[in-house]
């Protein structure tokens, strides 16, 4: 039951972010969420880099977009760097989360309680859910 609650929370936040991304134009995502703050593009890339951490954590394979870690987790938005195109970042958001959703849906319920790493996995996933909620609120300012 614990797994399904955390997984459902993760899935809900991903759907909310995806719905918002569908509503935002490429130009909207290039804007800062508030004066002097992160751009929508940076935040979306940041969320991709965060969700990508779940792949190796859960044994689903290597990160899909390892280059995003340096661009969107290790460096702040305003440092001089080249971001991928908005369309590419959007595409990566949807591809990564579709893959993660398929992988999570295929996990047997017993895996979550029999696996020694399950506590750490669930705690990390819950942290990512909270992280998504925070950045979803920021992205909403772009509407």
Short mmCIF file of N, CA, C and O in Angstrom, two decimals:
data_model
loop_
_atom_site.label_atom_id
_atom_site.label_comp_id
_atom_site.label_asym_id
_atom_site.label_seq_id
_atom_site.Cartn_x
_atom_site.Cartn_y
_atom_site.Cartn_z
N UNK A 1 0.83 -1.20 0.00
CA UNK A 1 0.00 0.00 0.00
C UNK A 1 0.87 1.26 0.00
O UNK A 1 0.59 2.20 -0.70
N UNK A 2 1.94 1.27 0.80
CA UNK A 2 2.82 2.42 0.87
C UNK A 2 3.37 2.77 -0.51
O UNK A 2 3.42 3.92 -0.89
N UNK A 3 3.77 1.75 -1.26
CA UNK A 3 4.30 1.97 -2.60
C UNK A 3 3.27 2.64 -3.47
O UNK A 3 3.55 3.60 -4.16
N UNK A 4 2.07 2.16 -3.45
CA UNK A 4 1.08 2.69 -4.36
C UNK A 4 0.73 4.15 -4.02
O UNK A 4 0.48 4.94 -4.92
N UNK A 5 0.77 4.53 -2.76
CA UNK A 5 0.48 5.91 -2.38
C UNK A 5 1.57 6.84 -2.90
O UNK A 5 1.29 7.89 -3.49
N UNK A 6 2.82 6.48 -2.69
CA UNK A 6 3.92 7.32 -3.15
C UNK A 6 3.99 7.32 -4.67
O UNK A 6 4.20 8.37 -5.29
N UNK A 7 3.80 6.18 -5.29
CA UNK A 7 3.80 6.12 -6.75
C UNK A 7 2.66 6.96 -7.31
O UNK A 7 2.85 7.72 -8.27
N UNK A 8 1.49 6.89 -6.72
CA UNK A 8 0.34 7.68 -7.20
C UNK A 8 0.60 9.18 -7.02
O UNK A 8 0.23 9.98 -7.88
N UNK A 9 1.27 9.55 -5.93
CA UNK A 9 1.61 10.96 -5.73
C UNK A 9 2.61 11.42 -6.79
O UNK A 9 2.47 12.51 -7.35
N UNK A 10 3.61 10.58 -7.08
CA UNK A 10 4.58 10.91 -8.13
C UNK A 10 3.88 11.06 -9.48
O UNK A 10 4.11 12.00 -10.22
N UNK A 11 3.01 10.10 -9.77
CA UNK A 11 2.28 10.11 -11.04
C UNK A 11 1.40 11.36 -11.15
O UNK A 11 1.36 12.00 -12.21
N UNK A 12 0.72 11.73 -10.09
CA UNK A 12 -0.14 12.91 -10.09
C UNK A 12 0.67 14.17 -10.37
O UNK A 12 0.26 15.01 -11.20
N UNK A 13 1.81 14.33 -9.72
CA UNK A 13 2.63 15.52 -9.95
C UNK A 13 3.17 15.56 -11.38
O UNK A 13 3.21 16.61 -12.00
N UNK A 14 3.56 14.41 -11.89
CA UNK A 14 4.03 14.36 -13.28
C UNK A 14 2.92 14.75 -14.25
O UNK A 14 3.17 15.47 -15.22
N UNK A 15 1.72 14.30 -13.97
CA UNK A 15 0.60 14.66 -14.84
C UNK A 15 0.30 16.15 -14.78
O UNK A 15 0.02 16.79 -15.80
N UNK A 16 0.35 16.72 -13.58
CA UNK A 16 0.11 18.16 -13.44
C UNK A 16 1.16 18.97 -14.19
O UNK A 16 0.84 19.93 -14.87
N UNK A 17 2.42 18.56 -14.05
CA UNK A 17 3.49 19.27 -14.75
C UNK A 17 3.32 19.09 -16.26
O UNK A 17 3.45 20.05 -17.03
N UNK A 18 3.01 17.87 -16.68
CA UNK A 18 2.82 17.61 -18.12
C UNK A 18 1.67 18.44 -18.67
O UNK A 18 1.79 19.01 -19.77
N UNK A 19 0.57 18.51 -17.95
CA UNK A 19 -0.57 19.33 -18.40
C UNK A 19 -0.16 20.79 -18.54
O UNK A 19 -0.54 21.46 -19.50
N UNK A 20 0.62 21.28 -17.59
CA UNK A 20 1.08 22.66 -17.64
C UNK A 20 2.04 22.87 -18.82
O UNK A 20 1.92 23.86 -19.54
N UNK A 21 2.93 21.93 -19.04
CA UNK A 21 3.89 22.04 -20.15
C UNK A 21 3.14 22.08 -21.49
O UNK A 21 3.52 22.81 -22.39
N UNK A 22 2.06 21.31 -21.60
CA UNK A 22 1.25 21.34 -22.83
C UNK A 22 0.64 22.73 -23.04
O UNK A 22 0.47 23.16 -24.18
N UNK A 23 0.29 23.42 -21.96
CA UNK A 23 -0.34 24.73 -22.07
C UNK A 23 0.65 25.86 -22.38
O UNK A 23 0.26 26.89 -22.90
N UNK A 24 1.91 25.65 -22.00
CA UNK A 24 2.91 26.70 -22.15
C UNK A 24 3.56 26.65 -23.53
O UNK A 24 3.95 25.58 -24.00
N UNK A 25 3.72 27.79 -24.13
CA UNK A 25 4.42 27.86 -25.42
C UNK A 25 5.93 27.80 -25.16
O UNK A 25 6.39 27.96 -24.02
N UNK A 26 6.67 27.61 -26.23
CA UNK A 26 8.13 27.63 -26.11
C UNK A 26 8.59 28.97 -25.57
O UNK A 26 9.51 29.04 -24.75
N UNK A 27 7.96 30.04 -26.02
CA UNK A 27 8.33 31.38 -25.55
C UNK A 27 8.02 31.55 -24.07
O UNK A 27 8.77 32.20 -23.34
N UNK A 28 6.89 30.98 -23.61
CA UNK A 28 6.54 31.04 -22.18
C UNK A 28 7.64 30.39 -21.35
O UNK A 28 8.04 30.91 -20.31
N UNK A 29 8.11 29.23 -21.80
CA UNK A 29 9.12 28.50 -21.03
C UNK A 29 10.48 29.20 -21.00
O UNK A 29 11.29 28.95 -20.10
N UNK A 30 10.73 30.07 -21.93
CA UNK A 30 11.99 30.83 -21.93
C UNK A 30 11.97 31.97 -20.92
O UNK A 30 13.02 32.50 -20.56
N UNK A 31 10.79 32.33 -20.44
CA UNK A 31 10.66 33.44 -19.49
C UNK A 31 11.03 32.99 -18.08
O UNK A 31 10.90 31.82 -17.72
N UNK A 32 11.45 33.96 -17.27
CA UNK A 32 11.69 33.70 -15.85
C UNK A 32 10.34 33.61 -15.14
O UNK A 32 9.40 34.33 -15.49
N UNK A 33 10.26 32.74 -14.13
CA UNK A 33 9.00 32.59 -13.40
C UNK A 33 8.70 33.83 -12.57
O UNK A 33 7.54 34.11 -12.26
N UNK A 34 9.72 34.57 -12.22
CA UNK A 34 9.60 35.87 -11.55
C UNK A 34 10.90 36.62 -11.84
O UNK A 34 11.90 36.01 -12.22
N UNK A 35 10.87 37.90 -11.65
CA UNK A 35 12.04 38.72 -11.96
C UNK A 35 13.29 38.18 -11.26
O UNK A 35 13.31 38.00 -10.05
N UNK A 36 14.32 37.89 -12.06
CA UNK A 36 15.58 37.42 -11.52
C UNK A 36 15.59 35.97 -11.05
O UNK A 36 16.56 35.52 -10.44
N UNK A 37 14.53 35.24 -11.32
CA UNK A 37 14.44 33.84 -10.88
C UNK A 37 14.72 32.92 -12.06
O UNK A 37 15.05 33.36 -13.15
N UNK A 38 14.55 31.63 -11.84
CA UNK A 38 14.80 30.64 -12.89
C UNK A 38 13.80 30.76 -14.03
O UNK A 38 12.64 31.13 -13.82
N UNK A 39 14.25 30.37 -15.22
CA UNK A 39 13.34 30.31 -16.36
C UNK A 39 12.55 29.00 -16.30
O UNK A 39 12.96 28.03 -15.64
N UNK A 40 11.44 28.99 -17.01
CA UNK A 40 10.65 27.76 -17.10
C UNK A 40 11.45 26.63 -17.73
O UNK A 40 11.36 25.48 -17.32
N UNK A 41 12.26 26.96 -18.73
CA UNK A 41 13.10 25.97 -19.39
C UNK A 41 14.07 25.35 -18.40
O UNK A 41 14.23 24.13 -18.35
N UNK A 42 14.71 26.18 -17.60
CA UNK A 42 15.65 25.67 -16.60
C UNK A 42 14.93 24.76 -15.61
O UNK A 42 15.41 23.67 -15.29
N UNK A 43 13.77 25.17 -15.13
CA UNK A 43 13.04 24.36 -14.16
C UNK A 43 12.61 23.02 -14.75
O UNK A 43 12.69 21.99 -14.08
N UNK A 44 12.17 23.02 -16.00
CA UNK A 44 11.77 21.77 -16.63
C UNK A 44 12.98 20.84 -16.78
O UNK A 44 12.90 19.65 -16.48
N UNK A 45 14.11 21.39 -17.21
CA UNK A 45 15.33 20.59 -17.31
C UNK A 45 15.77 20.07 -15.95
O UNK A 45 16.23 18.94 -15.81
N UNK A 46 15.61 20.90 -14.93
CA UNK A 46 15.94 20.54 -13.56
C UNK A 46 15.06 19.36 -13.09
O UNK A 46 15.55 18.42 -12.46
N UNK A 47 13.79 19.42 -13.42
CA UNK A 47 12.88 18.32 -13.05
C UNK A 47 13.22 17.04 -13.81
O UNK A 47 13.10 15.94 -13.26
N UNK A 48 13.63 17.16 -15.05
CA UNK A 48 14.06 15.98 -15.82
C UNK A 48 15.28 15.36 -15.15
O UNK A 48 15.33 14.14 -14.93
N UNK A 49 16.26 16.19 -14.82
CA UNK A 49 17.47 15.68 -14.18
C UNK A 49 17.14 14.98 -12.86
O UNK A 49 17.74 13.95 -12.53
N UNK A 50 16.19 15.51 -12.11
CA UNK A 50 15.79 14.90 -10.84
C UNK A 50 15.09 13.57 -11.06
O UNK A 50 15.41 12.58 -10.40
N UNK A 51 14.14 13.53 -11.98
CA UNK A 51 13.43 12.28 -12.25
C UNK A 51 14.37 11.23 -12.84
O UNK A 51 14.21 10.03 -12.61
N UNK A 52 15.35 11.67 -13.60
CA UNK A 52 16.32 10.76 -14.21
C UNK A 52 17.11 9.99 -13.15
O UNK A 52 17.57 8.87 -13.39
N UNK A 53 17.26 10.58 -11.97
CA UNK A 53 17.96 9.90 -10.87
C UNK A 53 17.24 8.63 -10.42
O UNK A 53 17.85 7.75 -9.82
N UNK A 54 15.94 8.56 -10.70
CA UNK A 54 15.16 7.39 -10.28
C UNK A 54 15.52 6.13 -11.07
O UNK A 54 15.36 5.02 -10.56
N UNK A 55 15.99 6.29 -12.30
CA UNK A 55 16.31 5.11 -13.12
C UNK A 55 17.35 4.21 -12.46
O UNK A 55 17.06 3.04 -12.20
N UNK A 56 18.55 4.72 -12.16
CA UNK A 56 19.52 3.83 -11.51
C UNK A 56 19.12 3.45 -10.08
O UNK A 56 19.41 2.33 -9.63
N UNK A 57 18.45 4.35 -9.37
CA UNK A 57 18.04 4.07 -8.00
C UNK A 57 17.14 2.83 -7.92
O UNK A 57 17.28 2.01 -7.02
N UNK A 58 16.24 2.71 -8.87
CA UNK A 58 15.30 1.59 -8.86
C UNK A 58 15.76 0.42 -9.73
O UNK A 58 15.03 -0.54 -9.91
N UNK A 59 16.97 0.50 -10.27
CA UNK A 59 17.49 -0.59 -11.09
C UNK A 59 16.85 -0.66 -12.46
O UNK A 59 16.80 -1.73 -13.07
N UNK A 60 16.40 0.48 -12.98
CA UNK A 60 15.77 0.52 -14.30
C UNK A 60 16.78 0.78 -15.42
O UNK A 60 16.40 0.93 -16.57
N UNK A 61 18.04 0.90 -15.08
CA UNK A 61 19.06 1.19 -16.07
C UNK A 61 19.73 2.52 -15.80
O UNK A 61 19.52 3.15 -14.76
N UNK A 62 20.54 2.93 -16.75
CA UNK A 62 21.27 4.19 -16.63
C UNK A 62 20.33 5.38 -16.89
O UNK A 62 19.26 5.22 -17.46
N UNK A 63 20.78 6.55 -16.49
CA UNK A 63 20.01 7.77 -16.75
C UNK A 63 19.80 7.94 -18.25
O UNK A 63 20.69 7.63 -19.04
N UNK A 64 18.65 8.43 -18.63
CA UNK A 64 18.37 8.69 -20.04
C UNK A 64 19.06 9.97 -20.53
O UNK A 64 19.45 10.05 -21.68
N UNK A 65 19.18 10.95 -19.66
CA UNK A 65 19.73 12.25 -20.03
C UNK A 65 20.80 12.67 -19.02
O UNK A 65 20.64 13.67 -18.30
N UNK A 66 21.92 11.94 -18.96
CA UNK A 66 22.94 12.25 -17.96
C UNK A 66 23.54 13.64 -18.12
O UNK A 66 23.99 14.24 -17.13
N UNK A 67 23.52 14.18 -19.32
CA UNK A 67 24.06 15.53 -19.54
C UNK A 67 23.24 16.61 -18.83
O UNK A 67 23.73 17.71 -18.56
N UNK A 68 21.99 16.30 -18.49
CA UNK A 68 21.14 17.27 -17.80
C UNK A 68 21.62 17.54 -16.38
O UNK A 68 21.36 18.60 -15.82
N UNK A 69 22.31 16.59 -15.78
CA UNK A 69 22.77 16.78 -14.41
C UNK A 69 23.71 17.99 -14.32
O UNK A 69 23.55 18.85 -13.47
N UNK A 70 24.68 18.06 -15.22
CA UNK A 70 25.63 19.18 -15.21
C UNK A 70 24.94 20.50 -15.54
O UNK A 70 25.19 21.53 -14.92
N UNK A 71 24.04 20.46 -16.52
CA UNK A 71 23.38 21.68 -16.98
C UNK A 71 22.34 22.20 -15.99
O UNK A 71 22.28 23.40 -15.71
N UNK A 72 21.54 21.28 -15.43
CA UNK A 72 20.36 21.70 -14.67
C UNK A 72 20.40 21.40 -13.16
O UNK A 72 19.52 21.85 -12.44
N UNK A 73 21.38 20.64 -12.70
CA UNK A 73 21.49 20.40 -11.27
C UNK A 73 22.75 21.03 -10.67
O UNK A 73 22.72 21.53 -9.56
N UNK A 74 23.84 21.00 -11.40
CA UNK A 74 25.11 21.49 -10.88
C UNK A 74 25.35 22.97 -11.11
O UNK A 74 26.14 23.58 -10.42
N UNK A 75 24.68 23.54 -12.08
CA UNK A 75 24.87 24.96 -12.42
C UNK A 75 23.56 25.72 -12.26
O UNK A 75 22.51 25.22 -12.64
N UNK A 76 23.63 26.94 -11.72
CA UNK A 76 22.42 27.75 -11.64
C UNK A 76 21.99 28.22 -13.03
O UNK A 76 22.78 28.23 -13.97
N UNK A 77 20.76 28.63 -13.13
CA UNK A 77 20.17 29.04 -14.40
C UNK A 77 20.94 30.16 -15.08
O UNK A 77 21.16 30.13 -16.27
N UNK A 78 21.35 31.14 -14.35
CA UNK A 78 21.89 32.35 -14.97
C UNK A 78 23.38 32.26 -15.31
O UNK A 78 23.93 33.22 -15.82
N UNK A 79 24.05 31.13 -15.03
CA UNK A 79 25.45 31.05 -15.45
C UNK A 79 25.48 30.83 -16.96
O UNK A 79 24.58 30.24 -17.54
N UNK A 80 26.49 31.33 -17.60
CA UNK A 80 26.56 31.29 -19.07
C UNK A 80 26.74 29.86 -19.55
O UNK A 80 27.79 29.25 -19.35
N UNK A 81 25.70 29.31 -20.11
CA UNK A 81 25.75 27.96 -20.66
C UNK A 81 24.72 27.83 -21.77
O UNK A 81 23.78 28.59 -21.84
N UNK A 82 24.92 26.83 -22.59
CA UNK A 82 23.97 26.58 -23.68
C UNK A 82 22.97 25.53 -23.24
O UNK A 82 23.35 24.42 -22.89
N UNK A 83 21.71 25.92 -23.25
CA UNK A 83 20.65 24.99 -22.93
C UNK A 83 20.20 24.27 -24.19
O UNK A 83 20.27 24.84 -25.28
N UNK A 84 19.68 23.06 -24.04
CA UNK A 84 19.06 22.41 -25.20
C UNK A 84 17.84 23.23 -25.64
O UNK A 84 17.32 24.04 -24.88
N UNK A 85 17.39 22.99 -26.86
CA UNK A 85 16.21 23.68 -27.38
C UNK A 85 14.98 23.33 -26.54
O UNK A 85 14.87 22.22 -26.00
N UNK A 86 14.05 24.26 -26.45
CA UNK A 86 12.84 24.06 -25.65
C UNK A 86 12.08 22.82 -26.11
O UNK A 86 11.65 22.01 -25.29
N UNK A 87 11.92 22.66 -27.43
CA UNK A 87 11.19 21.50 -27.94
C UNK A 87 11.85 20.19 -27.52
O UNK A 87 11.18 19.21 -27.21
N UNK A 88 13.18 20.18 -27.50
CA UNK A 88 13.92 18.99 -27.10
C UNK A 88 13.70 18.70 -25.61
O UNK A 88 13.46 17.55 -25.23
N UNK A 89 13.76 19.72 -24.78
CA UNK A 89 13.55 19.54 -23.34
C UNK A 89 12.13 19.04 -23.07
O UNK A 89 11.93 18.12 -22.28
N UNK A 90 11.15 19.64 -23.74
CA UNK A 90 9.77 19.17 -23.59
C UNK A 90 9.66 17.68 -23.98
O UNK A 90 9.04 16.89 -23.26
N UNK A 91 10.23 17.34 -25.10
CA UNK A 91 10.20 15.96 -25.58
C UNK A 91 10.85 15.01 -24.57
O UNK A 91 10.33 13.92 -24.31
N UNK A 92 11.96 15.44 -23.99
CA UNK A 92 12.65 14.61 -23.00
C UNK A 92 11.81 14.43 -21.74
O UNK A 92 11.82 13.36 -21.13
N UNK A 93 11.09 15.47 -21.34
CA UNK A 93 10.21 15.37 -20.17
C UNK A 93 9.19 14.25 -20.38
O UNK A 93 9.03 13.39 -19.54
N UNK A 94 8.52 14.29 -21.51
CA UNK A 94 7.47 13.30 -21.77
C UNK A 94 8.05 11.90 -21.96
O UNK A 94 7.49 10.93 -21.44
N UNK A 95 9.16 11.76 -22.65
CA UNK A 95 9.76 10.44 -22.89
C UNK A 95 10.25 9.81 -21.59
O UNK A 95 10.00 8.62 -21.33
N UNK A 96 10.92 10.58 -20.76
CA UNK A 96 11.44 10.04 -19.50
C UNK A 96 10.31 9.58 -18.59
O UNK A 96 10.35 8.48 -18.04
N UNK A 97 9.29 10.40 -18.46
CA UNK A 97 8.22 10.06 -17.54
C UNK A 97 7.34 8.93 -18.05
O UNK A 97 6.82 8.14 -17.26
N UNK A 98 7.20 8.81 -19.35
CA UNK A 98 6.49 7.66 -19.91
C UNK A 98 7.25 6.38 -19.58
O UNK A 98 6.67 5.39 -19.16
N UNK A 99 8.57 6.42 -19.76
CA UNK A 99 9.40 5.25 -19.47
C UNK A 99 9.36 4.91 -17.98
O UNK A 99 9.19 3.74 -17.61
N UNK A 100 9.52 5.91 -17.13
CA UNK A 100 9.45 5.66 -15.68
C UNK A 100 8.10 5.10 -15.27
O UNK A 100 8.03 4.17 -14.47
N UNK A 101 7.04 5.65 -15.82
CA UNK A 101 5.71 5.16 -15.48
C UNK A 101 5.55 3.69 -15.85
O UNK A 101 5.01 2.90 -15.07
N UNK A 102 6.02 3.31 -17.03
CA UNK A 102 5.94 1.90 -17.44
C UNK A 102 6.74 1.01 -16.50
O UNK A 102 6.29 -0.08 -16.12
N UNK A 103 7.91 1.47 -16.11
CA UNK A 103 8.76 0.69 -15.21
C UNK A 103 8.13 0.56 -13.83
O UNK A 103 8.10 -0.53 -13.26
N UNK A 104 7.65 1.66 -13.28
CA UNK A 104 7.02 1.61 -11.96
C UNK A 104 5.77 0.74 -11.96
O UNK A 104 5.52 -0.01 -11.02
N UNK A 105 4.99 0.84 -13.01
CA UNK A 105 3.75 0.04 -13.09
C UNK A 105 4.04 -1.45 -13.15
O UNK A 105 3.19 -2.26 -12.76
N UNK A 106 5.22 -1.81 -13.61
CA UNK A 106 5.56 -3.24 -13.74
C UNK A 106 6.16 -3.84 -12.48
O UNK A 106 6.36 -5.05 -12.41
N UNK A 107 6.43 -3.02 -11.48
CA UNK A 107 7.03 -3.53 -10.24
C UNK A 107 5.98 -4.29 -9.44
O UNK A 107 4.89 -3.78 -9.19
N UNK A 108 6.35 -5.46 -9.00
CA UNK A 108 5.50 -6.27 -8.14
C UNK A 108 5.43 -5.62 -6.76
O UNK A 108 6.42 -5.14 -6.23
N UNK A 109 4.27 -5.61 -6.16
CA UNK A 109 4.05 -5.02 -4.83
C UNK A 109 5.05 -5.56 -3.81
O UNK A 109 5.53 -4.82 -2.96
N UNK A 110 5.38 -6.84 -3.89
CA UNK A 110 6.29 -7.45 -2.92
C UNK A 110 7.70 -6.86 -3.02
O UNK A 110 8.42 -6.84 -2.03
N UNK A 111 8.06 -6.39 -4.19
CA UNK A 111 9.39 -5.80 -4.35
C UNK A 111 9.61 -4.66 -3.36
O UNK A 111 10.69 -4.49 -2.82
N UNK A 112 8.57 -3.89 -3.12
CA UNK A 112 8.70 -2.70 -2.29
C UNK A 112 8.90 -3.03 -0.82
O UNK A 112 9.46 -2.23 -0.08
N UNK A 113 8.44 -4.19 -0.39
CA UNK A 113 8.60 -4.54 1.03
C UNK A 113 9.70 -5.58 1.26
O UNK A 113 10.22 -5.68 2.35
N UNK A 114 10.06 -6.35 0.25
CA UNK A 114 11.09 -7.37 0.41
C UNK A 114 12.48 -6.85 0.09
O UNK A 114 13.47 -7.43 0.49
N UNK A 115 12.55 -5.79 -0.64
CA UNK A 115 13.82 -5.24 -1.09
C UNK A 115 14.45 -4.43 0.04
O UNK A 115 13.80 -3.57 0.64
N UNK A 116 15.73 -4.69 0.36
CA UNK A 116 16.42 -3.97 1.42
C UNK A 116 16.53 -2.48 1.13
O UNK A 116 16.61 -1.67 2.05
N UNK A 117 16.55 -2.12 -0.13
CA UNK A 117 16.68 -0.72 -0.51
C UNK A 117 15.34 0.00 -0.58
O UNK A 117 15.31 1.20 -0.84
N UNK A 118 14.24 -0.69 -0.33
CA UNK A 118 12.93 -0.09 -0.57
C UNK A 118 12.68 1.16 0.27
O UNK A 118 12.09 2.12 -0.20
N UNK A 119 13.12 1.18 1.53
CA UNK A 119 12.92 2.36 2.36
C UNK A 119 13.60 3.57 1.74
O UNK A 119 13.01 4.64 1.62
N UNK A 120 14.84 3.41 1.34
CA UNK A 120 15.60 4.49 0.72
C UNK A 120 14.96 4.91 -0.60
O UNK A 120 14.85 6.09 -0.90
N UNK A 121 14.53 3.93 -1.39
CA UNK A 121 13.90 4.23 -2.68
C UNK A 121 12.63 5.06 -2.48
O UNK A 121 12.41 6.05 -3.17
N UNK A 122 11.79 4.63 -1.55
CA UNK A 122 10.53 5.33 -1.31
C UNK A 122 10.77 6.72 -0.72
O UNK A 122 10.09 7.68 -1.10
N UNK A 123 11.74 6.82 0.17
CA UNK A 123 12.06 8.13 0.75
C UNK A 123 12.55 9.08 -0.33
O UNK A 123 12.14 10.25 -0.38
N UNK A 124 13.39 8.60 -1.21
CA UNK A 124 13.89 9.43 -2.31
C UNK A 124 12.76 9.83 -3.25
O UNK A 124 12.66 10.98 -3.67
N UNK A 125 11.90 8.88 -3.55
CA UNK A 125 10.78 9.17 -4.45
C UNK A 125 9.84 10.21 -3.83
O UNK A 125 9.37 11.12 -4.52
N UNK A 126 9.61 10.10 -2.54
CA UNK A 126 8.76 11.07 -1.86
C UNK A 126 9.41 12.46 -1.86
O UNK A 126 8.72 13.48 -2.06
N UNK A 127 10.71 12.51 -1.71
CA UNK A 127 11.44 13.79 -1.79
C UNK A 127 11.27 14.40 -3.18
O UNK A 127 11.05 15.61 -3.31
N UNK A 128 11.34 13.57 -4.21
CA UNK A 128 11.18 14.07 -5.58
C UNK A 128 9.75 14.56 -5.80
O UNK A 128 9.53 15.57 -6.47
N UNK A 129 8.76 13.88 -5.21
CA UNK A 129 7.37 14.34 -5.32
C UNK A 129 7.24 15.74 -4.72
O UNK A 129 6.65 16.64 -5.32
N UNK A 130 7.81 15.94 -3.54
CA UNK A 130 7.75 17.26 -2.89
C UNK A 130 8.48 18.31 -3.73
O UNK A 130 8.02 19.45 -3.86
N UNK A 131 9.59 17.93 -4.29
CA UNK A 131 10.38 18.79 -5.16
C UNK A 131 9.56 19.20 -6.38
O UNK A 131 9.55 20.37 -6.78
N UNK A 132 8.84 18.26 -6.96
CA UNK A 132 7.99 18.55 -8.12
C UNK A 132 6.87 19.53 -7.75
O UNK A 132 6.56 20.43 -8.52
N UNK A 133 6.28 19.34 -6.57
CA UNK A 133 5.22 20.25 -6.12
C UNK A 133 5.73 21.68 -6.04
O UNK A 133 5.06 22.62 -6.48
N UNK A 134 6.90 21.85 -5.48
CA UNK A 134 7.51 23.17 -5.33
C UNK A 134 7.71 23.83 -6.69
O UNK A 134 7.30 24.98 -6.90
N UNK A 135 8.32 23.10 -7.63
CA UNK A 135 8.60 23.69 -8.93
C UNK A 135 7.35 23.83 -9.80
O UNK A 135 7.29 24.72 -10.65
N UNK A 136 6.36 22.99 -9.59
CA UNK A 136 5.08 23.14 -10.29
C UNK A 136 4.47 24.50 -9.93
O UNK A 136 3.96 25.21 -10.79
N UNK A 137 4.55 24.85 -8.66
CA UNK A 137 4.05 26.15 -8.22
C UNK A 137 4.77 27.29 -8.91
O UNK A 137 4.15 28.28 -9.30
N UNK A 138 6.08 27.16 -9.08
CA UNK A 138 6.84 28.20 -9.79
C UNK A 138 6.44 28.26 -11.25
O UNK A 138 6.25 29.35 -11.81
N UNK A 139 6.35 27.11 -11.90
CA UNK A 139 6.00 27.07 -13.31
C UNK A 139 4.62 27.66 -13.58
O UNK A 139 4.38 28.22 -14.65
N UNK A 140 3.73 27.54 -12.63
CA UNK A 140 2.38 28.05 -12.80
C UNK A 140 2.37 29.56 -13.02
O UNK A 140 1.44 30.10 -13.64
N UNK A 141 3.39 30.27 -12.54
CA UNK A 141 3.48 31.71 -12.76
C UNK A 141 3.67 32.08 -14.21
O UNK A 141 3.52 33.22 -14.60
N UNK A 142 4.04 31.11 -15.04
CA UNK A 142 4.24 31.39 -16.46
C UNK A 142 2.94 31.45 -17.26
O UNK A 142 2.94 31.88 -18.40
N UNK A 143 1.85 31.00 -16.66
CA UNK A 143 0.56 31.05 -17.36
C UNK A 143 0.05 32.47 -17.49
O UNK A 143 0.20 33.29 -16.66
#
